[in-house]
Amino acid sequence: FAVGSRKPEFAIYEITAARLGVGHDAIVYLDDFDQNLVPPAALGWTTIQVDDAAAALRRLDGVLGE
């Protein structure tokens, strides 16, 4: 959806959380560019850098408690 903002601008993450209707602490965000992880982490999102898909999925499993 178009919101007039893009990664890594803070607004895109704030708008996303608002549209999802959840608190920042309820979001897990994966991205392959580290600069895109800084703003959501500052907002309280759990972030996972994807440089290896299998490793990222293992970390996601750990975050989700699976």
PDB file of C-alpha atoms in Angstrom:
ATOM      1  CA  PHE A   1       0.000   0.000   0.000  1.00  0.00           C
ATOM      2  CA  ALA A   2       1.217   3.519  -0.754  1.00  0.00           C
ATOM      3  CA  VAL A   3       1.742   5.746   2.279  1.00  0.00           C
ATOM      4  CA  GLY A   4       4.042   8.503   1.024  1.00  0.00           C
ATOM      5  CA  SER A   5       7.054   7.166   2.872  1.00  0.00           C
ATOM      6  CA  ARG A   6       9.662   4.474   2.302  1.00  0.00           C
ATOM      7  CA  LYS A   7      12.267   2.481   4.132  1.00  0.00           C
ATOM      8  CA  PRO A   8      14.225   3.464   6.153  1.00  0.00           C
ATOM      9  CA  GLU A   9      12.124   6.544   7.052  1.00  0.00           C
ATOM     10  CA  PHE A  10      10.550   6.270  10.516  1.00  0.00           C
ATOM     11  CA  ALA A  11       7.104   7.150   9.180  1.00  0.00           C
ATOM     12  CA  ILE A  12       6.765   3.941   7.171  1.00  0.00           C
ATOM     13  CA  TYR A  13       7.215   1.830  10.297  1.00  0.00           C
ATOM     14  CA  GLU A  14       4.886   3.976  12.386  1.00  0.00           C
ATOM     15  CA  ILE A  15       2.191   3.858   9.697  1.00  0.00           C
ATOM     16  CA  THR A  16       2.600   0.115   9.309  1.00  0.00           C
ATOM     17  CA  ALA A  17       2.099  -0.513  13.027  1.00  0.00           C
ATOM     18  CA  ALA A  18      -0.932   1.768  13.061  1.00  0.00           C
ATOM     19  CA  ARG A  19      -2.489   0.040  10.053  1.00  0.00           C
ATOM     20  CA  LEU A  20      -1.846  -3.360  11.591  1.00  0.00           C
ATOM     21  CA  GLY A  21      -3.429  -2.146  14.816  1.00  0.00           C
ATOM     22  CA  VAL A  22      -0.680  -3.561  17.021  1.00  0.00           C
ATOM     23  CA  GLY A  23       1.955  -2.155  19.324  1.00  0.00           C
ATOM     24  CA  HIS A  24       5.518  -1.816  18.108  1.00  0.00           C
ATOM     25  CA  ASP A  25       6.610  -4.513  20.543  1.00  0.00           C
ATOM     26  CA  ALA A  26       4.354  -7.051  18.780  1.00  0.00           C
ATOM     27  CA  ILE A  27       6.098  -6.789  15.416  1.00  0.00           C
ATOM     28  CA  VAL A  28       8.929  -8.948  14.098  1.00  0.00           C
ATOM     29  CA  TYR A  29      10.574  -7.411  11.035  1.00  0.00           C
ATOM     30  CA  LEU A  30      13.021  -9.125   8.679  1.00  0.00           C
ATOM     31  CA  ASP A  31      15.119  -7.275   6.105  1.00  0.00           C
ATOM     32  CA  ASP A  32      18.315  -7.901   4.211  1.00  0.00           C
ATOM     33  CA  PHE A  33      19.605  -4.318   4.538  1.00  0.00           C
ATOM     34  CA  ASP A  34      20.890  -3.393   7.984  1.00  0.00           C
ATOM     35  CA  GLN A  35      20.057   0.312   7.525  1.00  0.00           C
ATOM     36  CA  ASN A  36      16.383  -0.666   7.260  1.00  0.00           C
ATOM     37  CA  LEU A  37      16.524  -2.340  10.681  1.00  0.00           C
ATOM     38  CA  VAL A  38      17.642   0.687  12.697  1.00  0.00           C
ATOM     39  CA  PRO A  39      14.371   2.696  12.743  1.00  0.00           C
ATOM     40  CA  PRO A  40      12.049  -0.211  13.588  1.00  0.00           C
ATOM     41  CA  ALA A  41      14.430  -1.429  16.301  1.00  0.00           C
ATOM     42  CA  ALA A  42      14.410   2.087  17.793  1.00  0.00           C
ATOM     43  CA  LEU A  43      10.602   1.922  17.844  1.00  0.00           C
ATOM     44  CA  GLY A  44      10.668  -1.380  19.730  1.00  0.00           C
ATOM     45  CA  TRP A  45      10.210  -3.841  16.872  1.00  0.00           C
ATOM     46  CA  THR A  46      12.119  -7.100  17.002  1.00  0.00           C
ATOM     47  CA  THR A  47      14.392  -7.088  13.962  1.00  0.00           C
ATOM     48  CA  ILE A  48      16.200  -9.856  12.137  1.00  0.00           C
ATOM     49  CA  GLN A  49      18.769  -9.227   9.434  1.00  0.00           C
ATOM     50  CA  VAL A  50      18.461 -11.712   6.595  1.00  0.00           C
ATOM     51  CA  ASP A  51      21.877 -12.481   5.191  1.00  0.00           C
ATOM     52  CA  ASP A  52      21.240 -16.224   5.256  1.00  0.00           C
ATOM     53  CA  ALA A  53      17.640 -17.383   4.856  1.00  0.00           C
ATOM     54  CA  ALA A  54      17.995 -20.553   6.919  1.00  0.00           C
ATOM     55  CA  ALA A  55      19.672 -18.693   9.788  1.00  0.00           C
ATOM     56  CA  ALA A  56      17.018 -15.969   9.706  1.00  0.00           C
ATOM     57  CA  LEU A  57      14.256 -18.559   9.881  1.00  0.00           C
ATOM     58  CA  ARG A  58      15.942 -20.251  12.856  1.00  0.00           C
ATOM     59  CA  ARG A  59      16.141 -16.896  14.607  1.00  0.00           C
ATOM     60  CA  LEU A  60      12.496 -16.210  13.781  1.00  0.00           C
ATOM     61  CA  ASP A  61      11.543 -19.582  15.251  1.00  0.00           C
ATOM     62  CA  GLY A  62      13.404 -18.588  18.412  1.00  0.00           C
ATOM     63  CA  VAL A  63      11.614 -15.248  18.608  1.00  0.00           C
ATOM     64  CA  LEU A  64       8.247 -16.908  18.121  1.00  0.00           C
ATOM     65  CA  GLY A  65       9.084 -19.630  20.633  1.00  0.00           C
ATOM     66  CA  GLU A  66       8.774 -22.485  18.192  1.00  0.00           C
TER      67      GLU A  66
END
